[in-house]
Amino acid sequence: MRSLKWLAPISSQTKSKLRFIDQTRLPLEETYIETDSCEVVAKAIRKMSIRGAPALGVAAAYGVALAAFQYSGKEKEDFLNSVLGAIKLLKSTRPTAVNLFWSLERMMAVLNSNIEYGIDFAIKKIEEEAIIIHEEDIRMCDSIGKNGATLINDSTTILTHCNTGALATGGDGTAQNVIVTAHRQGKKIKVYADETRPLLQGARLTMWELTNLGIDATLITDSTATFLMQQKKIDVVITGADRITLSGYIANKIGTYNIAVAAKFHKIPFFVAAPTSTIDLNLKIGSEIIIEERNPSEVTETLGRRIAPYNVKVFSPAFDITPPELVSAIITEKEILYPPYETSIQQMFASK
Ligand code: MRU
C-alpha cells in the first residue's frame, strides 16, 4: 500500500495528479483522492487526510509540482511568484514536522536554480525533484526497517504510539516498518498499539495496517500502556518522531513523553525511528520546537459526536517533547545513533 502516488499524464490532454488515501476516513472507508491542485494538497495536510512527518514532506513536494503545472502564464517572474506563493501556503499548514520544511526548502532551491532556463525547464526539474524526494523516502523506510530490526529479538512484545506505517510515509513506514521487518524475518512479534487520543491514529490507522499485514496486534487505551509495563508485558517501545534536535530532543505525538518516562522507570528500552530528514540541525533543545495546537473540537468531539459540555476550556497540543536522557537509541536510515546524541548526530552528518 502506498499512501501517496504521483500519476503522470496518460496523454497530452491530461495533467499530472497526486493520488492520496484520505486518512480521516480510515478504517471504515478506503477512499482515494486524485487532485491536480496544490490548494487541495494543502487543505488535506491541514485536516490530516495526509499526515505523518515523512508523508508531509513527500506530499508537500508534490504540492509544489502541482502548483508549477497549474501556472498557465508566460512570464518567468509571475511563475516564480506563483510557485513561491504555493510554497508559502504549504509551509503554513502544520508547524512541527520538520520534514515538511526540509522538503519545501529543497523544492525552492530547485526552482531558484532552474528558472533562468525557462518555465518549462523549471517545471520539469521541479517534478523530477518531487519524485526523487518520494523515491528517497521509500528507500529510507526500507533501511530504517532493516537497521531497526537488528534491535528486535525473537519473541518480543513491542509498544507503539500513533501511526508510523506506510500511511505516515511515502514508503513502508519508520517505527512500524521496524516491526514489520522483524516480523518478515520470522521473529515472533506481538504489538500493543496505543489508541492515541484525540484523533485515534493508533486505533484507526496502526491497527488497520498491522491487521492487514497479519501482525499480532492488540489495541489499548493510552492509559493502559504503563499498566502493561508494570506487569512486565512490554519488552521494547518504538515510536516515530516529527522533529529531532541536534542534542536528541524528540518531538512526537502527544503522549510519547508519558511512555518514555514510564519506560525509563520500568527499565524498558525506548527506541525512536526516524529519517535523517527529521533531524533539525538548527535547533538544540526541545523548547525551541514549535508545538502545534489543534482545534478544541478534536477533543470535545469524538468521531463527530460531542463528548464534553459546551463552552469548556480545552488545551490540545498535538505533540510533546521527550528529552534525550529517556531515549535508548535513534534508528535512522544511515545508522543507529546512541547517546550522547549531540556527538553521534554530528558525527553521522559529518561522515555523509
Ligand atoms: O499528527 P500526526 O498524525 O501527523 O502525528 C504523527 C506522528 O506523531 C508520528 O509519530 C510521526 O510523524 C512519525 S511518522 C513516521
Short mmCIF file of C-alpha atoms and ligand atoms in Angstrom, two decimals:
data_model
loop_
_atom_site.label_atom_id
_atom_site.label_comp_id
_atom_site.label_asym_id
_atom_site.label_seq_id
_atom_site.Cartn_x
_atom_site.Cartn_y
_atom_site.Cartn_z
CA MET A 1 0.00 0.00 0.00
CA ARG A 2 1.26 3.45 -0.92
CA SER A 3 -0.39 6.43 0.81
CA LEU A 4 0.82 8.78 -1.96
CA LYS A 5 1.15 8.14 -5.68
CA TRP A 6 2.22 10.52 -8.44
CA LEU A 7 0.11 9.99 -11.55
CA ALA A 8 1.94 11.04 -14.70
CA PRO A 9 -0.32 12.28 -17.55
CA ILE A 10 -1.62 9.44 -19.74
CA SER A 11 -1.92 11.73 -22.78
CA SER A 12 -1.11 15.32 -23.72
CA GLN A 13 -4.73 16.15 -22.83
CA THR A 14 -4.40 15.08 -19.20
CA LYS A 15 -2.42 16.60 -16.31
CA SER A 16 -0.13 15.19 -13.64
CA LYS A 17 -2.02 14.39 -10.46
CA LEU A 18 -1.37 13.33 -6.90
CA ARG A 19 -3.37 10.40 -5.59
CA PHE A 20 -3.64 10.02 -1.83
CA ILE A 21 -5.61 7.95 0.62
CA ASP A 22 -7.92 10.04 2.82
CA GLN A 23 -6.69 9.02 6.29
CA THR A 24 -9.59 10.75 8.06
CA ARG A 25 -11.98 8.14 6.63
CA LEU A 26 -10.00 5.07 7.69
CA PRO A 27 -10.59 2.36 8.77
CA LEU A 28 -14.24 2.32 7.75
CA GLU A 29 -13.73 3.66 4.22
CA GLU A 30 -10.71 3.28 1.96
CA THR A 31 -11.12 6.41 -0.14
CA TYR A 32 -8.52 7.72 -2.59
CA ILE A 33 -8.48 11.33 -3.79
CA GLU A 34 -6.88 12.43 -7.05
CA THR A 35 -6.03 16.09 -7.47
CA ASP A 36 -4.12 18.44 -9.76
CA SER A 37 -4.41 21.29 -7.23
CA CYS A 38 -1.79 22.42 -4.73
CA GLU A 39 -4.55 24.02 -2.63
CA VAL A 40 -6.28 20.64 -2.26
CA VAL A 41 -2.99 19.12 -1.04
CA ALA A 42 -2.51 21.97 1.48
CA LYS A 43 -6.07 21.50 2.75
CA ALA A 44 -5.58 17.72 3.02
CA ILE A 45 -2.46 18.26 5.16
CA ARG A 46 -4.27 20.77 7.40
CA LYS A 47 -7.22 18.45 8.04
CA MET A 48 -4.89 15.43 8.34
CA SER A 49 -6.16 13.47 5.36
CA ILE A 50 -2.41 13.31 4.72
CA ARG A 51 -0.37 13.07 7.91
CA GLY A 52 2.85 11.67 9.44
CA ALA A 53 6.13 13.58 9.18
CA PRO A 54 7.74 11.87 6.15
CA ALA A 55 4.42 11.79 4.25
CA LEU A 56 4.06 15.54 4.80
CA GLY A 57 7.47 16.08 3.17
CA VAL A 58 6.61 13.97 0.13
CA ALA A 59 3.10 15.42 -0.27
CA ALA A 60 4.38 19.00 0.04
CA ALA A 61 6.97 18.36 -2.71
CA TYR A 62 4.22 17.07 -5.00
CA GLY A 63 2.08 20.07 -3.98
CA VAL A 64 4.80 22.37 -5.34
CA ALA A 65 4.95 20.34 -8.56
CA LEU A 66 1.16 20.68 -8.96
CA ALA A 67 1.41 24.45 -8.40
CA ALA A 68 4.09 24.63 -11.12
CA PHE A 69 1.86 22.71 -13.55
CA GLN A 70 -1.14 24.88 -12.57
CA TYR A 71 0.60 28.03 -13.85
CA SER A 72 -0.75 28.95 -17.28
CA GLY A 73 1.01 32.28 -17.99
CA LYS A 74 4.25 33.01 -19.86
CA GLU A 75 6.15 35.39 -17.54
CA LYS A 76 9.08 33.92 -15.58
CA GLU A 77 8.60 36.44 -12.77
CA ASP A 78 4.90 35.56 -12.40
CA PHE A 79 5.70 31.85 -12.46
CA LEU A 80 8.33 32.32 -9.75
CA ASN A 81 5.92 34.30 -7.56
CA SER A 82 3.13 31.83 -8.11
CA VAL A 83 5.25 28.80 -7.09
CA LEU A 84 6.78 30.70 -4.16
CA GLY A 85 3.20 31.50 -3.06
CA ALA A 86 2.41 27.78 -3.15
CA ILE A 87 5.50 27.00 -1.04
CA LYS A 88 4.39 29.64 1.48
CA LEU A 89 0.91 28.12 1.62
CA LEU A 90 2.28 24.61 2.16
CA LYS A 91 4.65 25.86 4.87
CA SER A 92 1.68 27.31 6.75
CA THR A 93 -0.20 24.01 7.02
CA ARG A 94 1.44 22.36 10.05
CA PRO A 95 4.37 23.71 12.13
CA THR A 96 6.03 20.81 13.97
CA ALA A 97 7.18 18.14 11.50
CA VAL A 98 10.45 19.43 10.06
CA ASN A 99 10.23 17.10 7.03
CA LEU A 100 7.65 19.48 5.53
CA PHE A 101 10.07 22.43 5.68
CA TRP A 102 13.08 20.31 4.68
CA SER A 103 11.31 19.18 1.52
CA LEU A 104 9.96 22.65 0.68
CA GLU A 105 13.48 24.12 1.04
CA ARG A 106 14.71 21.54 -1.48
CA MET A 107 11.89 22.42 -3.88
CA MET A 108 12.64 26.14 -3.52
CA ALA A 109 16.34 25.56 -4.29
CA VAL A 110 15.41 23.65 -7.49
CA LEU A 111 13.00 26.41 -8.50
CA ASN A 112 15.59 29.15 -7.94
CA SER A 113 18.41 27.39 -9.73
CA ASN A 114 16.39 26.43 -12.83
CA ILE A 115 14.06 29.35 -13.51
CA GLU A 116 16.72 31.10 -15.61
CA TYR A 117 16.41 28.29 -18.21
CA GLY A 118 12.69 28.94 -18.73
CA ILE A 119 9.35 27.93 -17.25
CA ASP A 120 9.02 24.54 -18.99
CA PHE A 121 12.52 23.50 -17.94
CA ALA A 122 11.90 24.63 -14.33
CA ILE A 123 8.61 22.67 -14.21
CA LYS A 124 10.41 19.53 -15.43
CA LYS A 125 13.10 19.91 -12.76
CA ILE A 126 10.53 20.59 -10.02
CA GLU A 127 8.58 17.45 -10.93
CA GLU A 128 11.80 15.42 -11.03
CA GLU A 129 12.83 16.66 -7.58
CA ALA A 130 9.44 15.75 -6.06
CA ILE A 131 9.74 12.24 -7.49
CA ILE A 132 13.32 11.96 -6.16
CA ILE A 133 12.16 13.02 -2.66
CA HIS A 134 9.48 10.31 -2.80
CA GLU A 135 11.92 7.63 -4.03
CA GLU A 136 14.41 8.56 -1.31
CA ASP A 137 11.62 8.24 1.25
CA ILE A 138 10.80 4.71 0.05
CA ARG A 139 14.47 3.67 0.34
CA MET A 140 14.77 5.40 3.71
CA CYS A 141 11.84 3.34 5.09
CA ASP A 142 13.46 0.09 3.91
CA SER A 143 16.79 0.98 5.56
CA ILE A 144 15.15 2.06 8.83
CA GLY A 145 13.25 -1.24 8.86
CA LYS A 146 16.43 -3.27 8.36
CA ASN A 147 18.56 -1.25 10.81
CA GLY A 148 15.86 -1.25 13.49
CA ALA A 149 15.10 -4.96 13.16
CA THR A 150 18.63 -5.73 14.44
CA LEU A 151 17.46 -4.39 17.81
CA ILE A 152 14.44 -6.70 17.96
CA ASN A 153 14.93 -10.19 19.36
CA ASP A 154 12.72 -13.18 18.69
CA SER A 155 9.53 -13.32 20.81
CA THR A 156 9.44 -9.61 21.57
CA THR A 157 6.40 -7.62 22.65
CA ILE A 158 6.51 -4.05 21.37
CA LEU A 159 4.53 -1.00 22.42
CA THR A 160 3.98 1.70 19.80
CA HIS A 161 2.21 5.05 19.75
CA CYS A 162 0.38 6.97 17.00
CA ASN A 163 0.90 5.75 13.41
CA THR A 164 4.30 5.36 11.79
CA GLY A 165 3.45 2.97 8.99
CA ALA A 166 3.01 3.25 5.23
CA LEU A 167 0.24 5.78 5.81
CA ALA A 168 2.66 8.15 7.56
CA THR A 169 5.39 7.99 4.90
CA GLY A 170 5.91 7.73 1.16
CA GLY A 171 7.19 4.17 1.66
CA ASP A 172 6.53 1.39 4.17
CA GLY A 173 6.93 3.36 7.40
CA THR A 174 9.54 4.13 10.04
CA ALA A 175 8.99 2.73 13.58
CA GLN A 176 6.24 0.49 12.28
CA ASN A 177 8.48 -0.77 9.50
CA VAL A 178 10.96 -1.95 12.14
CA ILE A 179 8.12 -4.10 13.50
CA VAL A 180 7.06 -5.29 10.04
CA THR A 181 10.65 -6.10 9.00
CA ALA A 182 11.29 -8.10 12.19
CA HIS A 183 8.00 -9.97 11.59
CA ARG A 184 9.02 -10.74 7.96
CA GLN A 185 12.37 -12.03 9.24
CA GLY A 186 10.37 -14.70 11.07
CA LYS A 187 10.71 -13.21 14.55
CA LYS A 188 7.67 -13.79 16.74
CA ILE A 189 6.42 -10.26 17.38
CA LYS A 190 3.47 -9.06 19.44
CA VAL A 191 2.39 -5.43 19.33
CA TYR A 192 0.37 -3.26 21.69
CA ALA A 193 -0.87 -0.15 19.89
CA ASP A 194 -1.98 2.89 21.90
CA GLU A 195 -5.27 4.26 20.58
CA THR A 196 -3.64 7.75 20.56
CA ARG A 197 -6.20 10.30 21.67
CA PRO A 198 -7.63 12.57 20.41
CA LEU A 199 -7.50 11.67 16.71
CA LEU A 200 -7.04 7.94 17.26
CA GLN A 201 -4.23 7.34 14.78
CA GLY A 202 -3.34 4.16 16.71
CA ALA A 203 -6.86 2.71 16.78
CA ARG A 204 -7.87 3.78 13.27
CA LEU A 205 -4.62 3.61 11.29
CA THR A 206 -1.99 1.45 13.07
CA MET A 207 -4.49 -1.30 13.84
CA TRP A 208 -5.76 -1.16 10.24
CA GLU A 209 -2.24 -1.51 8.86
CA LEU A 210 -0.97 -4.14 11.32
CA THR A 211 -4.01 -6.39 10.96
CA ASN A 212 -3.82 -6.12 7.14
CA LEU A 213 -0.17 -7.23 7.43
CA GLY A 214 -1.09 -10.22 9.61
CA ILE A 215 0.83 -8.98 12.66
CA ASP A 216 -0.38 -9.96 16.13
CA ALA A 217 -1.58 -6.56 17.41
CA THR A 218 -3.70 -5.58 20.40
CA LEU A 219 -5.35 -2.19 20.75
CA ILE A 220 -5.11 -0.50 24.18
CA THR A 221 -6.24 2.83 25.57
CA ASP A 222 -3.35 5.25 26.08
CA SER A 223 -3.52 4.89 29.85
CA THR A 224 -3.16 1.10 29.68
CA ALA A 225 0.45 1.27 28.47
CA THR A 226 2.07 1.87 31.88
CA PHE A 227 -0.06 -0.85 33.49
CA LEU A 228 1.28 -3.31 30.91
CA MET A 229 4.85 -2.18 31.66
CA GLN A 230 4.26 -2.77 35.37
CA GLN A 231 3.03 -6.27 34.54
CA LYS A 232 6.27 -6.89 32.56
CA LYS A 233 4.29 -7.35 29.34
CA ILE A 234 6.29 -4.85 27.24
CA ASP A 235 9.87 -5.63 26.14
CA VAL A 236 10.55 -2.64 23.92
CA VAL A 237 8.91 0.68 22.96
CA ILE A 238 9.27 2.09 19.43
CA THR A 239 7.85 5.40 18.26
CA GLY A 240 8.45 7.79 15.39
CA ALA A 241 9.38 11.48 15.55
CA ASP A 242 8.28 14.73 13.96
CA ARG A 243 11.41 16.70 14.76
CA ILE A 244 14.66 15.77 16.50
CA THR A 245 17.03 18.46 17.72
CA LEU A 246 20.81 18.35 17.48
CA SER A 247 21.08 17.19 21.07
CA GLY A 248 18.41 14.49 20.71
CA TYR A 249 15.17 16.04 21.99
CA ILE A 250 12.26 14.26 20.28
CA ALA A 251 9.01 15.96 19.25
CA ASN A 252 6.40 13.29 18.62
CA LYS A 253 2.68 12.69 19.07
CA ILE A 254 1.30 13.85 22.41
CA GLY A 255 1.62 11.02 24.92
CA THR A 256 5.08 9.92 23.75
CA TYR A 257 6.76 11.62 26.72
CA ASN A 258 4.46 9.78 29.19
CA ILE A 259 5.53 6.49 27.65
CA ALA A 260 9.23 7.41 27.68
CA VAL A 261 9.12 8.35 31.39
CA ALA A 262 7.33 5.13 32.25
CA ALA A 263 9.73 3.06 30.10
CA LYS A 264 12.71 4.54 31.96
CA PHE A 265 11.09 3.75 35.33
CA HIS A 266 10.44 0.16 34.25
CA LYS A 267 13.90 -0.22 32.58
CA ILE A 268 12.40 -0.89 29.14
CA PRO A 269 14.34 0.27 26.05
CA PHE A 270 12.71 3.26 24.36
CA PHE A 271 13.64 3.49 20.66
CA VAL A 272 12.80 6.28 18.22
CA ALA A 273 12.87 5.53 14.48
CA ALA A 274 13.07 8.46 12.09
CA PRO A 275 14.84 9.51 8.90
CA THR A 276 17.73 11.97 8.93
CA SER A 277 15.32 14.46 7.29
CA THR A 278 13.55 14.61 10.69
CA ILE A 279 16.71 15.89 12.40
CA ASP A 280 16.74 19.68 12.65
CA LEU A 281 20.36 20.74 12.95
CA ASN A 282 19.28 24.35 13.55
CA LEU A 283 17.68 23.55 16.91
CA LYS A 284 19.45 22.33 20.00
CA ILE A 285 16.91 21.91 22.79
CA GLY A 286 13.31 20.78 22.83
CA SER A 287 11.77 24.07 23.95
CA GLU A 288 12.86 25.60 20.62
CA ILE A 289 10.42 23.34 18.73
CA ILE A 290 7.07 24.87 17.81
CA ILE A 291 4.31 22.61 19.07
CA GLU A 292 1.14 22.64 17.01
CA GLU A 293 -2.10 23.25 18.90
CA ARG A 294 -5.12 21.62 17.35
CA ASN A 295 -8.73 22.70 17.17
CA PRO A 296 -10.56 22.16 20.53
CA SER A 297 -13.36 20.35 18.70
CA GLU A 298 -10.98 17.40 18.21
CA VAL A 299 -11.12 16.92 22.00
CA THR A 300 -14.71 17.91 22.73
CA GLU A 301 -15.99 15.67 19.94
CA THR A 302 -15.06 12.13 19.05
CA LEU A 303 -15.80 10.93 15.53
CA GLY A 304 -18.33 13.73 15.09
CA ARG A 305 -20.11 13.20 18.42
CA ARG A 306 -19.98 15.76 21.25
CA ILE A 307 -18.43 14.25 24.40
CA ALA A 308 -17.83 17.32 26.62
CA PRO A 309 -20.17 20.05 27.86
CA TYR A 310 -20.42 23.12 25.61
CA ASN A 311 -18.13 26.11 26.32
CA VAL A 312 -15.45 24.13 28.20
CA LYS A 313 -11.82 25.27 28.03
CA VAL A 314 -9.58 22.93 26.05
CA PHE A 315 -5.81 22.62 25.64
CA SER A 316 -4.78 20.33 22.80
CA PRO A 317 -1.10 20.21 21.85
CA ALA A 318 -0.56 17.74 19.01
CA PHE A 319 2.97 16.83 20.12
CA ASP A 320 5.20 16.66 23.19
CA ILE A 321 8.94 16.66 23.75
CA THR A 322 10.89 13.69 25.06
CA PRO A 323 14.35 14.61 26.39
CA PRO A 324 17.40 12.66 25.18
CA GLU A 325 18.10 11.01 28.55
CA LEU A 326 14.93 8.92 28.07
CA VAL A 327 15.83 7.72 24.57
CA SER A 328 17.84 4.46 24.34
CA ALA A 329 18.64 4.81 20.61
CA ILE A 330 17.55 6.67 17.48
CA ILE A 331 17.19 4.42 14.43
CA THR A 332 17.87 6.26 11.17
CA GLU A 333 18.25 5.05 7.59
CA LYS A 334 22.01 5.55 7.85
CA GLU A 335 22.81 4.09 11.26
CA ILE A 336 21.58 3.57 14.80
CA LEU A 337 22.51 6.53 16.97
CA TYR A 338 23.32 6.18 20.67
CA PRO A 339 23.80 8.81 23.40
CA PRO A 340 25.30 11.32 23.69
CA TYR A 341 23.24 12.36 20.67
CA GLU A 342 24.90 15.70 20.12
CA THR A 343 28.09 13.79 19.31
CA SER A 344 26.58 10.86 17.41
CA ILE A 345 24.28 13.09 15.31
CA GLN A 346 27.12 15.42 14.33
CA GLN A 347 29.43 12.51 13.50
CA MET A 348 26.76 10.95 11.29
CA PHE A 349 26.21 14.16 9.32
CA ALA A 350 29.96 14.78 9.08
CA SER A 351 30.56 11.32 7.59
CA LYS A 352 27.87 11.83 4.89
O1 MRU B 1 -0.34 14.45 13.93
P1 MRU B 1 0.22 13.33 13.13
O2 MRU B 1 -0.70 12.18 12.99
O3 MRU B 1 0.78 13.80 11.80
O4 MRU B 1 1.47 12.84 14.01
C1 MRU B 1 2.28 11.81 13.53
C2 MRU B 1 3.29 11.36 14.49
O5 MRU B 1 3.42 11.87 15.59
C3 MRU B 1 4.24 10.30 14.02
O6 MRU B 1 4.72 9.55 15.11
C4 MRU B 1 5.44 10.94 13.32
O7 MRU B 1 5.02 11.86 12.35
C5 MRU B 1 6.30 9.94 12.67
S1 MRU B 1 5.51 9.23 11.25
C6 MRU B 1 6.55 8.11 10.56
#
